[in-house]
């Protein structure tokens, strides 16, 4: 079950990675100290293709360069561009590492792009997040279930936000037509929300009782389904909705930016975190340095780079220090059966449409 759980988490996780695309070039480091659990290197370079945000790039790459003496040549681009370039260049690879534009689904579609590598640091990760394919390594976690509350709208509706604790509260009559939700047939983040609900809202994962809840939730939407994930949290922040059914990164980002009329609730029934990964390009020119890059990302030192950002380390013993991000010890973390969800996706999307169209 845990292996299947990991697969579905990874299949859904790409949406959350797609939202962030940085363009900041890597800095050049010259240190030669050991990078925590990552072995020291003798210099050289590593070419990295990545859609990751400036926040992540600036937190990790300078630390890696200082720890290893390896210069990172970063090519920042969207996930689709990363995959297209890797495919176009596979006869003569120009990149050494795909950082952030890889998950189980993309690996399955492009198995010939990557070389097999399991970092010695992988064994220290929680079992559910370990490298189960032999090819890609999980480096961070993105929450797929975060309920964003607009406190001003709650006050207008006469609702106490402190009494809103999870999915069940989405069915309160006062919230009908005041909930922002995306389309699980078109949005991967909305799909992740649907599978999260199906996982935790029944007597057993994905049972008929969970679907009964989804049917009631659809009625609460009152025909309002948004076309993009960004609309959900932006419209909720603007007061168009009382609750946005969203994901952690952008919701916490609003709090980090100083929003005082918003609150993030993690469903007490259970919230899934989706790993995002890294993989070494098959036939790359700097294989040993690519391995050291992967090693560093999941080393103690590498994971601590995320501690004061809005990013969750995959090494869950390293807790994020942001006051807007509660530790996992305060959240009911759920683990999704990813392979099963991927298998059921066409059928469940069709069922969702039937519920929406009535």
Protein backbone atom coordinates (compact mmCIF):
# COMPACT_ATOMS: atom_id res chain seq x y z
CA UNK A 1 0.00 0.00 0.00
CA UNK A 2 2.78 2.47 0.87
CA UNK A 3 4.37 2.03 -2.53
CA UNK A 4 1.03 2.59 -4.23
CA UNK A 5 0.42 5.55 -1.95
CA UNK A 6 3.72 7.12 -2.97
CA UNK A 7 2.88 6.75 -6.66
CA UNK A 8 -0.36 8.71 -6.51
CA UNK A 9 1.18 11.43 -4.41
CA UNK A 10 3.83 11.84 -7.07
CA UNK A 11 1.35 11.77 -9.95
CA UNK A 12 -0.56 14.68 -8.41
CA UNK A 13 2.35 16.63 -7.21
CA UNK A 14 3.34 18.19 -10.57
CA UNK A 15 0.61 20.82 -10.39
CA UNK A 16 2.07 22.22 -7.30
CA UNK A 17 5.61 22.29 -8.98
CA UNK A 18 4.24 23.90 -12.16
CA UNK A 19 3.03 26.93 -10.26
CA UNK A 20 6.59 28.04 -9.48
CA UNK A 21 9.06 28.89 -12.25
CA UNK A 22 12.15 30.83 -11.38
CA UNK A 23 14.65 32.58 -13.59
CA UNK A 24 17.44 33.45 -11.21
CA UNK A 25 20.82 32.12 -12.34
CA UNK A 26 22.81 30.07 -9.90
CA UNK A 27 25.61 31.71 -8.01
CA UNK A 28 29.13 30.36 -8.18
CA UNK A 29 30.58 28.91 -5.02
CA UNK A 30 34.15 27.96 -4.27
CA UNK A 31 33.97 26.23 -0.90
CA UNK A 32 35.15 22.69 -0.43
CA UNK A 33 33.47 21.75 2.83
CA UNK A 34 31.39 18.60 3.11
CA UNK A 35 27.65 19.13 2.45
CA UNK A 36 26.27 17.38 5.50
CA UNK A 37 25.62 13.82 4.35
CA UNK A 38 26.73 14.70 0.83
CA UNK A 39 30.27 13.59 -0.01
CA UNK A 40 32.78 16.37 -0.72
CA UNK A 41 33.75 16.98 -4.33
CA UNK A 42 36.80 18.28 -6.14
CA UNK A 43 35.00 20.96 -8.14
CA UNK A 44 33.78 20.99 -11.71
CA UNK A 45 30.20 21.76 -12.70
CA UNK A 46 26.72 20.30 -12.96
CA UNK A 47 24.07 21.42 -15.45
CA UNK A 48 20.58 21.57 -13.97
CA UNK A 49 17.27 22.04 -15.81
CA UNK A 50 14.54 23.18 -13.42
CA UNK A 51 11.11 24.87 -13.12
CA UNK A 52 11.69 25.57 -9.41
CA UNK A 53 11.06 28.98 -7.90
CA UNK A 54 13.65 31.62 -7.06
CA UNK A 55 12.93 30.92 -3.41
CA UNK A 56 14.04 27.31 -3.73
CA UNK A 57 16.92 28.02 -6.10
CA UNK A 58 18.37 30.72 -3.86
CA UNK A 59 17.98 28.60 -0.74
CA UNK A 60 19.68 25.49 -2.12
CA UNK A 61 22.19 26.22 -4.86
CA UNK A 62 24.57 28.59 -3.04
CA UNK A 63 24.67 26.15 -0.12
CA UNK A 64 25.44 23.24 -2.45
CA UNK A 65 28.19 25.17 -4.22
CA UNK A 66 29.77 26.20 -0.94
CA UNK A 67 29.61 22.68 0.47
CA UNK A 68 31.01 20.89 -2.57
CA UNK A 69 32.94 23.36 -4.72
CA UNK A 70 30.81 22.34 -7.70
CA UNK A 71 29.47 25.16 -9.88
CA UNK A 72 25.79 24.85 -10.82
CA UNK A 73 24.86 25.86 -14.37
CA UNK A 74 21.13 26.45 -13.94
CA UNK A 75 18.70 26.56 -16.85
CA UNK A 76 15.34 27.78 -15.51
CA UNK A 77 12.29 26.93 -17.59
CA UNK A 78 8.79 25.52 -17.27
CA UNK A 79 8.19 21.83 -16.69
CA UNK A 80 6.98 21.25 -20.24
CA UNK A 81 10.09 22.92 -21.63
CA UNK A 82 12.34 20.82 -19.39
CA UNK A 83 10.80 17.61 -20.65
CA UNK A 84 10.79 18.74 -24.28
CA UNK A 85 14.48 19.68 -24.15
CA UNK A 86 15.48 16.45 -22.43
CA UNK A 87 13.60 14.49 -25.10
CA UNK A 88 15.13 16.51 -27.94
CA UNK A 89 18.65 16.19 -26.50
CA UNK A 90 18.56 12.55 -25.39
CA UNK A 91 20.98 11.45 -28.13
CA UNK A 92 23.46 14.05 -26.84
CA UNK A 93 22.36 15.16 -23.35
CA UNK A 94 23.21 18.74 -22.39
CA UNK A 95 21.73 18.55 -18.88
CA UNK A 96 22.94 16.46 -15.98
CA UNK A 97 19.93 16.83 -13.68
CA UNK A 98 16.17 17.35 -13.95
CA UNK A 99 15.32 19.13 -10.68
CA UNK A 100 11.59 19.51 -10.09
CA UNK A 101 10.11 18.49 -13.45
CA UNK A 102 9.92 14.79 -12.71
CA UNK A 103 7.43 12.53 -10.95
CA UNK A 104 6.13 8.99 -11.36
CA UNK A 105 3.84 9.85 -14.25
CA UNK A 106 6.53 11.66 -16.23
CA UNK A 107 9.07 8.95 -15.48
CA UNK A 108 6.63 6.31 -16.74
CA UNK A 109 6.09 8.27 -19.94
CA UNK A 110 9.82 8.91 -20.49
CA UNK A 111 11.71 6.02 -18.85
CA UNK A 112 14.61 6.32 -21.28
CA UNK A 113 15.56 9.85 -20.17
CA UNK A 114 17.00 8.99 -16.75
CA UNK A 115 19.73 6.86 -15.26
CA UNK A 116 19.23 4.60 -12.28
CA UNK A 117 20.50 6.09 -9.03
CA UNK A 118 19.49 5.73 -5.39
CA UNK A 119 21.31 8.10 -3.06
CA UNK A 120 22.82 6.61 0.11
CA UNK A 121 20.92 9.35 1.94
CA UNK A 122 17.58 8.03 0.67
CA UNK A 123 17.31 5.48 3.47
CA UNK A 124 17.00 8.31 6.01
CA UNK A 125 13.77 9.58 4.41
CA UNK A 126 10.35 8.45 5.66
CA UNK A 127 9.49 5.15 4.01
CA UNK A 128 6.55 6.61 2.09
CA UNK A 129 8.85 9.15 0.41
CA UNK A 130 11.82 6.94 -0.43
CA UNK A 131 12.96 6.27 -3.98
CA UNK A 132 10.74 3.34 -4.96
CA UNK A 133 11.58 3.36 -8.70
CA UNK A 134 15.36 3.49 -8.50
CA UNK A 135 15.40 6.54 -10.77
CA UNK A 136 13.95 9.64 -9.11
CA UNK A 137 14.43 10.98 -5.61
CA UNK A 138 11.89 12.96 -3.59
CA UNK A 139 13.28 16.24 -2.28
CA UNK A 140 10.39 18.29 -0.87
CA UNK A 141 6.71 18.08 0.04
CA UNK A 142 3.79 20.16 -1.17
CA UNK A 143 0.45 20.07 0.64
CA UNK A 144 -2.46 19.15 -1.62
CA UNK A 145 -5.16 19.99 0.93
CA UNK A 146 -5.32 23.49 2.38
CA UNK A 147 -8.58 25.30 3.04
CA UNK A 148 -8.15 29.08 2.81
CA UNK A 149 -10.65 31.05 4.90
CA UNK A 150 -11.49 34.72 4.38
CA UNK A 151 -12.16 35.96 7.90
CA UNK A 152 -14.06 39.05 6.72
CA UNK A 153 -16.52 36.94 4.75
CA UNK A 154 -16.91 34.55 7.68
CA UNK A 155 -17.85 37.50 9.87
CA UNK A 156 -20.41 38.67 7.29
CA UNK A 157 -21.93 35.19 7.27
CA UNK A 158 -21.99 35.01 11.07
CA UNK A 159 -19.61 32.03 11.15
CA UNK A 160 -16.83 31.42 13.64
CA UNK A 161 -13.65 30.50 11.72
CA UNK A 162 -12.27 28.75 14.80
CA UNK A 163 -15.10 26.23 14.50
CA UNK A 164 -14.11 25.42 10.90
CA UNK A 165 -11.74 22.48 11.18
CA UNK A 166 -12.04 20.34 8.08
CA UNK A 167 -13.87 19.03 5.04
CA UNK A 168 -17.06 18.34 6.96
CA UNK A 169 -17.48 22.06 7.60
CA UNK A 170 -17.66 22.73 3.86
CA UNK A 171 -21.23 21.41 4.09
CA UNK A 172 -22.46 24.21 6.36
CA UNK A 173 -25.59 25.74 4.77
CA UNK A 174 -24.24 29.29 5.10
CA UNK A 175 -21.37 28.43 2.76
CA UNK A 176 -23.47 27.31 -0.20
CA UNK A 177 -22.24 29.19 -3.26
CA UNK A 178 -19.39 30.76 -1.27
CA UNK A 179 -16.77 28.03 -1.84
CA UNK A 180 -14.06 28.29 -4.51
CA UNK A 181 -13.13 24.97 -6.11
CA UNK A 182 -11.35 24.02 -9.33
CA UNK A 183 -12.22 21.42 -11.95
CA UNK A 184 -10.64 17.99 -11.23
CA UNK A 185 -10.97 17.08 -14.90
CA UNK A 186 -8.71 19.95 -15.94
CA UNK A 187 -6.67 21.02 -12.90
CA UNK A 188 -4.17 18.74 -11.19
CA UNK A 189 -4.47 20.61 -7.91
CA UNK A 190 -8.25 20.20 -7.97
CA UNK A 191 -7.75 16.54 -8.85
CA UNK A 192 -5.49 16.22 -5.80
CA UNK A 193 -8.22 17.78 -3.64
CA UNK A 194 -10.80 15.33 -4.98
CA UNK A 195 -8.61 12.30 -4.31
CA UNK A 196 -7.76 13.67 -0.85
CA UNK A 197 -11.49 13.90 -0.06
CA UNK A 198 -12.09 10.39 -1.37
CA UNK A 199 -9.24 9.11 0.77
CA UNK A 200 -10.35 10.55 4.10
CA UNK A 201 -14.12 11.13 4.00
CA UNK A 202 -15.36 7.56 3.98
CA UNK A 203 -15.28 4.62 6.36
CA UNK A 204 -12.61 3.18 4.08
CA UNK A 205 -10.44 4.96 1.49
CA UNK A 206 -12.30 5.73 -1.75
CA UNK A 207 -15.56 4.07 -0.67
CA UNK A 208 -19.17 5.02 -1.47
CA UNK A 209 -19.53 7.03 1.72
CA UNK A 210 -16.70 9.26 0.52
CA UNK A 211 -18.50 9.71 -2.79
CA UNK A 212 -21.66 10.68 -0.89
CA UNK A 213 -19.67 13.46 0.71
CA UNK A 214 -18.34 14.58 -2.68
CA UNK A 215 -21.90 14.70 -4.00
CA UNK A 216 -22.97 16.92 -1.10
CA UNK A 217 -19.89 19.09 -1.62
CA UNK A 218 -20.76 19.57 -5.31
CA UNK A 219 -24.21 20.78 -4.27
CA UNK A 220 -22.52 23.31 -1.97
CA UNK A 221 -20.58 24.72 -4.92
CA UNK A 222 -23.91 25.74 -6.46
CA UNK A 223 -22.53 25.47 -9.98
CA UNK A 224 -19.43 27.59 -9.36
CA UNK A 225 -16.27 25.79 -10.50
CA UNK A 226 -13.20 27.86 -11.34
CA UNK A 227 -10.93 27.21 -14.29
CA UNK A 228 -7.51 27.73 -12.68
CA UNK A 229 -5.88 27.03 -9.34
CA UNK A 230 -4.68 30.62 -8.95
CA UNK A 231 -8.24 31.93 -9.24
CA UNK A 232 -9.19 29.97 -6.15
CA UNK A 233 -6.84 31.56 -3.65
CA UNK A 234 -6.87 34.99 -5.31
CA UNK A 235 -10.66 35.22 -5.40
CA UNK A 236 -10.88 34.01 -1.81
CA UNK A 237 -8.31 36.59 -0.70
CA UNK A 238 -10.32 39.27 -2.53
CA UNK A 239 -13.48 38.35 -0.64
CA UNK A 240 -15.42 36.76 -3.50
CA UNK A 241 -15.55 33.49 -1.56
CA UNK A 242 -15.53 32.49 2.08
CA UNK A 243 -13.43 29.34 1.52
CA UNK A 244 -10.92 28.41 -1.15
CA UNK A 245 -10.24 24.68 -1.57
CA UNK A 246 -6.60 25.06 -2.52
CA UNK A 247 -3.07 23.84 -1.69
CA UNK A 248 -0.50 24.92 0.85
CA UNK A 249 2.17 26.84 -1.04
CA UNK A 250 0.15 29.81 -2.37
CA UNK A 251 -2.06 30.00 0.71
CA UNK A 252 0.90 30.22 3.05
CA UNK A 253 2.48 32.65 0.61
CA UNK A 254 -0.41 35.06 1.17
CA UNK A 255 0.19 34.91 4.91
CA UNK A 256 3.93 35.40 4.38
CA UNK A 257 3.09 38.51 2.33
CA UNK A 258 1.26 39.98 5.31
CA UNK A 259 -2.41 39.10 4.76
CA UNK A 260 -4.22 39.39 8.11
CA UNK A 261 -7.76 38.55 7.00
CA UNK A 262 -6.94 35.00 5.93
CA UNK A 263 -6.51 31.69 7.72
CA UNK A 264 -5.25 28.33 6.46
CA UNK A 265 -6.95 25.18 7.76
CA UNK A 266 -5.56 21.70 7.19
CA UNK A 267 -8.47 19.22 7.18
CA UNK A 268 -8.61 17.40 10.49
CA UNK A 269 -9.82 14.33 8.57
CA UNK A 270 -6.39 14.12 6.91
CA UNK A 271 -4.22 16.13 4.51
CA UNK A 272 -1.98 14.63 1.84
CA UNK A 273 1.51 15.94 1.05
CA UNK A 274 2.87 15.38 -2.45
CA UNK A 275 6.59 14.78 -2.97
CA UNK A 276 8.46 16.56 -5.76
CA UNK A 277 11.60 15.03 -7.14
CA UNK A 278 14.94 15.09 -8.92
CA UNK A 279 16.48 12.68 -11.42
CA UNK A 280 19.82 12.30 -13.18
CA UNK A 281 19.77 12.48 -16.98
CA UNK A 282 20.84 9.28 -18.71
CA UNK A 283 24.16 9.68 -20.49
CA UNK A 284 24.92 13.01 -18.82
CA UNK A 285 28.42 14.49 -19.00
CA UNK A 286 28.90 15.16 -15.27
CA UNK A 287 27.51 12.01 -13.71
CA UNK A 288 29.47 12.08 -10.47
CA UNK A 289 28.63 15.71 -9.78
CA UNK A 290 24.99 15.00 -10.60
CA UNK A 291 25.02 12.27 -7.96
CA UNK A 292 26.51 14.69 -5.44
CA UNK A 293 23.74 17.19 -6.26
CA UNK A 294 21.07 14.57 -5.53
CA UNK A 295 22.91 13.49 -2.39
CA UNK A 296 23.03 17.07 -1.12
CA UNK A 297 19.35 17.77 -1.75
CA UNK A 298 18.30 15.06 0.71
CA UNK A 299 21.20 15.41 3.12
CA UNK A 300 20.58 16.94 6.53
CA UNK A 301 22.30 20.14 5.42
CA UNK A 302 20.42 20.28 2.13
CA UNK A 303 17.05 19.73 3.77
CA UNK A 304 17.79 22.41 6.35
CA UNK A 305 18.04 24.89 3.46
CA UNK A 306 14.23 24.72 3.35
CA UNK A 307 13.76 25.37 7.06
CA UNK A 308 13.04 29.11 6.82
CA UNK A 309 11.20 29.09 3.47
CA UNK A 310 7.62 28.22 2.52
CA UNK A 311 8.83 24.79 1.36
CA UNK A 312 8.40 21.59 3.39
CA UNK A 313 11.47 19.34 3.63
CA UNK A 314 10.91 15.72 2.62
CA UNK A 315 13.07 14.78 5.60
CA UNK A 316 10.22 15.37 8.01
CA UNK A 317 12.48 15.52 11.05
CA UNK A 318 13.56 18.94 9.71
CA UNK A 319 10.70 21.25 10.60
CA UNK A 320 9.97 24.48 8.79
CA UNK A 321 10.49 27.48 11.06
CA UNK A 322 7.95 29.79 9.40
CA UNK A 323 5.29 30.80 11.94
CA UNK A 324 2.72 30.38 9.16
CA UNK A 325 3.55 26.70 8.60
CA UNK A 326 2.58 24.40 11.47
CA UNK A 327 4.80 21.36 12.01
CA UNK A 328 3.64 17.97 10.79
CA UNK A 329 3.22 16.97 14.42
CA UNK A 330 0.22 19.33 14.54
CA UNK A 331 -1.36 18.08 11.29
CA UNK A 332 -3.15 14.84 10.54
CA UNK A 333 -1.03 13.75 7.58
CA UNK A 334 -2.67 11.24 5.22
CA UNK A 335 -0.98 9.05 2.61
CA UNK A 336 -2.65 8.53 -0.74
CA UNK A 337 -2.70 5.37 -2.85
CA UNK A 338 -1.25 7.05 -5.91
CA UNK A 339 -1.11 4.17 -8.34
CA UNK A 340 -4.72 3.32 -7.60
CA UNK A 341 -5.84 6.94 -8.02
CA UNK A 342 -3.99 7.16 -11.33
CA UNK A 343 -5.69 3.95 -12.48
CA UNK A 344 -9.12 5.25 -11.47
CA UNK A 345 -8.66 8.78 -12.79
CA UNK A 346 -10.78 8.50 -15.97
CA UNK A 347 -13.62 6.79 -14.10
CA UNK A 348 -13.57 9.23 -11.18
CA UNK A 349 -13.38 12.28 -13.43
CA UNK A 350 -16.41 11.00 -15.32
CA UNK A 351 -18.25 10.48 -12.05
CA UNK A 352 -17.37 14.00 -10.94
CA UNK A 353 -18.81 15.38 -14.20
CA UNK A 354 -21.99 13.40 -13.67
CA UNK A 355 -22.35 14.96 -10.21
CA UNK A 356 -21.70 18.46 -11.55
CA UNK A 357 -24.10 18.15 -14.48
CA UNK A 358 -26.74 16.63 -12.25
